[in-house]
Short mmCIF file of C-alpha atoms in Angstrom, two decimals:
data_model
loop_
_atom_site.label_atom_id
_atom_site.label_comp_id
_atom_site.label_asym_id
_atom_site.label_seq_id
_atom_site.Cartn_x
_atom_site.Cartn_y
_atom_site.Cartn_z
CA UNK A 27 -20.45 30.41 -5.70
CA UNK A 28 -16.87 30.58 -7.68
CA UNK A 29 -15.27 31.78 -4.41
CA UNK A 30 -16.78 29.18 -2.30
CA UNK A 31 -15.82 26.04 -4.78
CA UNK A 32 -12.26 27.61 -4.61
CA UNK A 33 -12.34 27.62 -1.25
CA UNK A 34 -13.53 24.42 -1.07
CA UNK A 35 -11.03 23.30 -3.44
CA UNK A 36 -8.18 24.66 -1.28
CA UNK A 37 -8.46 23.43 1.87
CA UNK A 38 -8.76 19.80 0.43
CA UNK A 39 -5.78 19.97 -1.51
CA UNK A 40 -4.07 21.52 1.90
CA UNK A 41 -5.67 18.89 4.33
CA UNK A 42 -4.66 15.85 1.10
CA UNK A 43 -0.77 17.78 1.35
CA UNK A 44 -0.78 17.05 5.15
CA UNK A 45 -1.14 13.13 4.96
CA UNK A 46 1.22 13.18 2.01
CA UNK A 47 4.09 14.86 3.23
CA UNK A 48 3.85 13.20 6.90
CA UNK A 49 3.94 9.60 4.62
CA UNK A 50 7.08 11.08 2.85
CA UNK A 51 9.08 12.30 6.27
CA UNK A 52 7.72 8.84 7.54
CA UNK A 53 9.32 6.87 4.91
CA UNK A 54 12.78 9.00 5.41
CA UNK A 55 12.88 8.64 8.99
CA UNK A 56 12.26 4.49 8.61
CA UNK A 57 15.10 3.78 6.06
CA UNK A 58 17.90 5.94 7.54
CA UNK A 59 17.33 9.48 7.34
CA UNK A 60 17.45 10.82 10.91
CA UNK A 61 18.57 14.24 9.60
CA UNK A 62 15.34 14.66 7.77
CA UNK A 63 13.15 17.79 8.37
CA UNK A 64 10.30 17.63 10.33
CA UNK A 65 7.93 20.64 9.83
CA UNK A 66 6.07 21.49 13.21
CA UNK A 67 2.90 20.99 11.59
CA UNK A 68 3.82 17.61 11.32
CA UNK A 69 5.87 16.73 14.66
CA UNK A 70 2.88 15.47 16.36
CA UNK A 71 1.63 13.28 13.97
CA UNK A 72 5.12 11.48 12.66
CA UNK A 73 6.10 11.29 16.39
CA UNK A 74 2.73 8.86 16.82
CA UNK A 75 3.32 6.94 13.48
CA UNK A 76 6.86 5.51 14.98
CA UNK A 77 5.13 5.31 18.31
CA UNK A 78 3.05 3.28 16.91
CA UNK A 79 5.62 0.85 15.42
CA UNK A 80 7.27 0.86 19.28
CA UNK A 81 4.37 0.25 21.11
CA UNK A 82 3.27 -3.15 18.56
CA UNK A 83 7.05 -4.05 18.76
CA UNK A 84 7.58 -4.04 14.88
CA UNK A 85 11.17 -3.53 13.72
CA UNK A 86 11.13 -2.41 9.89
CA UNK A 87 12.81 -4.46 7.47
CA UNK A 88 11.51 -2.98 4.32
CA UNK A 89 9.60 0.44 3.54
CA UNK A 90 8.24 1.07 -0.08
CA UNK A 91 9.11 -2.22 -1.64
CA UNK A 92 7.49 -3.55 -4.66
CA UNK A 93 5.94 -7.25 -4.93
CA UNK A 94 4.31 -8.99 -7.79
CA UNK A 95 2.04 -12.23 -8.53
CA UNK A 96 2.20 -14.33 -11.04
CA UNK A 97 -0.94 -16.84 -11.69
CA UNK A 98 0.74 -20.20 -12.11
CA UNK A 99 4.00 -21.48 -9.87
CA UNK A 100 6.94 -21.38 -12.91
CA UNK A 101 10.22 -21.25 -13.67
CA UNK A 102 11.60 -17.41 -15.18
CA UNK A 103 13.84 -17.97 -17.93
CA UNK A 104 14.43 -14.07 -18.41
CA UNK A 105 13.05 -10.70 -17.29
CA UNK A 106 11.07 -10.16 -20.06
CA UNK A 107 9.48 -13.91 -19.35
CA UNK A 108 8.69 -12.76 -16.13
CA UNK A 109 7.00 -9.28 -16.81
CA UNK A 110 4.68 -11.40 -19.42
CA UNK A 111 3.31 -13.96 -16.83
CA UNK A 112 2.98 -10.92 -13.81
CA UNK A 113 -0.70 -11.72 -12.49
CA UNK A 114 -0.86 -8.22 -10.39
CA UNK A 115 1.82 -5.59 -8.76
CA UNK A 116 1.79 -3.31 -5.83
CA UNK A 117 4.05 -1.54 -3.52
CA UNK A 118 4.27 -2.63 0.30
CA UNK A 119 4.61 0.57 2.41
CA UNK A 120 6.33 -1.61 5.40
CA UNK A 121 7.77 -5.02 5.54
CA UNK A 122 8.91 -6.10 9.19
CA UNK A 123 9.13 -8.40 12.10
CA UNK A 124 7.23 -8.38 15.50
CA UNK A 125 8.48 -8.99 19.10
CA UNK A 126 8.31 -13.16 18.40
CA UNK A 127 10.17 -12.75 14.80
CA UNK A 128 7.02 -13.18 13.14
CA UNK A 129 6.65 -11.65 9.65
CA UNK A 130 4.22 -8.67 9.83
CA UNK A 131 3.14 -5.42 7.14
CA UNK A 132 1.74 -2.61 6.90
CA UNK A 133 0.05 0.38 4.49
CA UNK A 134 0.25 3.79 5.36
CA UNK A 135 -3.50 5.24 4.32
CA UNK A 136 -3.62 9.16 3.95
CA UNK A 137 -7.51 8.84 3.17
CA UNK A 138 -9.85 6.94 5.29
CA UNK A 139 -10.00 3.34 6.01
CA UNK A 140 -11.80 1.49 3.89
CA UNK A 141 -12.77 -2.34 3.18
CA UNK A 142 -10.86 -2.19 -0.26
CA UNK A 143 -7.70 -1.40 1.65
CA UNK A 144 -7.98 -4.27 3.41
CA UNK A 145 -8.44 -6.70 0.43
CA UNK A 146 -5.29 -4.58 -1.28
CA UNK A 147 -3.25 -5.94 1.55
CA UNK A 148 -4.22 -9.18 1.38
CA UNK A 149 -2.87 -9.48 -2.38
CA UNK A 150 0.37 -7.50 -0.70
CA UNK A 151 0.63 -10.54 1.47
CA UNK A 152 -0.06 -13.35 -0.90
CA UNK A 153 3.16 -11.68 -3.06
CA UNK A 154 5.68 -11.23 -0.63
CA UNK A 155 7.35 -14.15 -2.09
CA UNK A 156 8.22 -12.54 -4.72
CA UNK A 157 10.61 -10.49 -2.99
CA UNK A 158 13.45 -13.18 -3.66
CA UNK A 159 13.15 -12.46 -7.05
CA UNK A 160 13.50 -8.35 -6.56
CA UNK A 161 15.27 -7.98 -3.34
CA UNK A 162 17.56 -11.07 -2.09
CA UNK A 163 18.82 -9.22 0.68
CA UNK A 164 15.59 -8.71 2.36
CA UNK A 165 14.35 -11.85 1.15
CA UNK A 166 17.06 -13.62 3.47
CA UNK A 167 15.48 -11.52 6.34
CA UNK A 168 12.14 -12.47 6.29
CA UNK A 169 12.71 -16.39 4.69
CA UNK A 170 12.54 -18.34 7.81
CA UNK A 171 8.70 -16.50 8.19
CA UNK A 172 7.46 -18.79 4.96
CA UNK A 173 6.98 -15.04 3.59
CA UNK A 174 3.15 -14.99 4.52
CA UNK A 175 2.61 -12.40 7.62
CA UNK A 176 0.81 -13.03 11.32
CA UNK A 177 -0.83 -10.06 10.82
CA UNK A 178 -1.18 -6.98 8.58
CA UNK A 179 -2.42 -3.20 9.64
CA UNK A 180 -4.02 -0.38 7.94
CA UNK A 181 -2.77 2.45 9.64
CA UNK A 182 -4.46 5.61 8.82
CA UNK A 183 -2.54 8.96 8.51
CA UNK A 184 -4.81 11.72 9.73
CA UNK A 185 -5.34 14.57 7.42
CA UNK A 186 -5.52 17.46 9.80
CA UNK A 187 -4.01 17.36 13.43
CA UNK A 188 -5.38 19.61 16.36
CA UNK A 189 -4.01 19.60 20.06
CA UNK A 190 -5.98 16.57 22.21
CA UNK A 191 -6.99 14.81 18.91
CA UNK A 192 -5.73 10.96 18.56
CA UNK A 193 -3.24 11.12 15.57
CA UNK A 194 -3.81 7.51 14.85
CA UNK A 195 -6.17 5.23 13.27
CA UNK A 196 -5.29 1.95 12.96
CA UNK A 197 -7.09 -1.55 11.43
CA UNK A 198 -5.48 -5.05 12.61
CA UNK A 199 -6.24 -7.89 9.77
CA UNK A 200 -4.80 -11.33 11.19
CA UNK A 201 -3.52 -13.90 8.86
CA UNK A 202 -6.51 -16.33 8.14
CA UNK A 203 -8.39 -13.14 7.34
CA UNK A 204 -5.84 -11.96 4.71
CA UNK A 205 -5.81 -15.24 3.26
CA UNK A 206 -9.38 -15.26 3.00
CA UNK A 207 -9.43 -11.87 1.45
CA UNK A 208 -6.45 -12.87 -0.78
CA UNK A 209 -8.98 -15.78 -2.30
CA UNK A 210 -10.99 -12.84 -3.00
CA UNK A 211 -8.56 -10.48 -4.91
CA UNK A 212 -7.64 -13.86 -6.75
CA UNK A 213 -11.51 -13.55 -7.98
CA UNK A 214 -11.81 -10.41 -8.47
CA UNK A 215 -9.15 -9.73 -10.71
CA UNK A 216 -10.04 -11.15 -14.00
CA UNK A 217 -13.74 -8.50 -13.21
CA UNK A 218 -11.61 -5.27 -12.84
CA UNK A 219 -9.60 -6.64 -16.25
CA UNK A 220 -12.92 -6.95 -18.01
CA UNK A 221 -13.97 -3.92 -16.50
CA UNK A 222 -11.45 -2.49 -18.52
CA UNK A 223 -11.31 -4.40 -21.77
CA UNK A 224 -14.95 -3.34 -22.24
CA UNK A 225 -14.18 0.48 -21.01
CA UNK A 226 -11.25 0.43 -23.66
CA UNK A 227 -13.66 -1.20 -26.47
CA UNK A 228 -16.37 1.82 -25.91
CA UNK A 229 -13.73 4.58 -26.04
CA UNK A 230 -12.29 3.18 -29.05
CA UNK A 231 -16.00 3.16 -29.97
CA UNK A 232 -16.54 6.89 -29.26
CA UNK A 233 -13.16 7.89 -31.23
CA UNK A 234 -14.35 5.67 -34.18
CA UNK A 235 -17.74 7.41 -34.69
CA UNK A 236 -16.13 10.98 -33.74
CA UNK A 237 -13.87 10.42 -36.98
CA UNK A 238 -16.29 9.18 -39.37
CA UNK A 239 -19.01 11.74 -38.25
#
């Protein structure tokens, strides 16, 4: 029925609100904003999120920070140089170190957790370098880590949170496995841009015969 599918319809927009706004107080609390508001709906579930980052030992040096890949090693001559050759681009929710100094990261996920995520981090990873480029500062930090993490996580942001529940899901990928899944985002690229060229070509198709018809 109508009222049913609106029902439906509400409670997933309220349970998608949940994750989002516990990824936003997340991100406030982790790059300075202790004075942030935490709703009690939330409390539970932020409080686990930077017990989580306690308990593994990771201090944040980064949160939200954009990285890019370019195909071929070169030399940028200008900005506009740069944007032309830029392979693929992503934001890193978290950039840090461990307990030994070691170079780690991580992506909040307010859905479920899910084999693509793990291949997104992996091209995260294999573009950290090109945080020298974007941020120098935070570059410096991480430079003596040859900008290639020990380990990355998937940490999953639950959409709902009930009293006894465990607020926390969370994936471990090491480094030979995001290298090996980096080899595979290197592949797969070049598909998803076909993928589109030929989506484009058949809309432009569509359009074409709609005004001659």
């Amino acid at each position: 029925t109508e009222e049913g599918r609106s029902a439906f319809e509400q409670e997933s927009r309220r349970v998608k609100d949940f994750g989002s706004r516990a990824h936003d107080i997340l991100k406030e609390l982790l790059t300075g904003n202790e004075s942030v508001d935490i709703p009690d709906d939330l409390t539970r579930v932020v409080q686990a999120g930077q017990a989580w980052l306690r308990d593994e030992g990771i201090t944040p040096i980064a949160i939200e920070i954009p990285v890019f890949q370019v195909k071929y090693p070169v030399v940028f001559k200008s900005h506009q140089d740069l944007h032309q050759r830029i392979y693929y681009a992503g934001t890193v929710d978290g950039v840090g170190l461990n307990r030994s100094g070691d170079l780690v990261i991580w992506d909040w996920k307010t859905g479920g957790l899910y084999a693509e995520g793990r291949m997104q981090l992996a091209a995260y990873a294999a573009a950290l370098h090109s945080i020298q480029y974007t941020n120098p500062d935070i570059y410096q930090a991480i430079e003596h880590t040859d900008n290639f993490p020990v380990r990355g996580y998937l940490v999953q942001i639950p959409r709902e949170y009930s009293e006894g529940m465990d607020p926390w899901k969370v994936e471990t990928i090491d480094s030979d496995e995001l290298n090996r899944l980096g080899g595979v985002f290197d592949c797969a690229v070049p598909i998803y841009r076909w993928q589109d060229s030929v989506r484009e070509a058949e809309k432009a198709e569509r359009e074409k015969a709609r005004s001659n018809g």
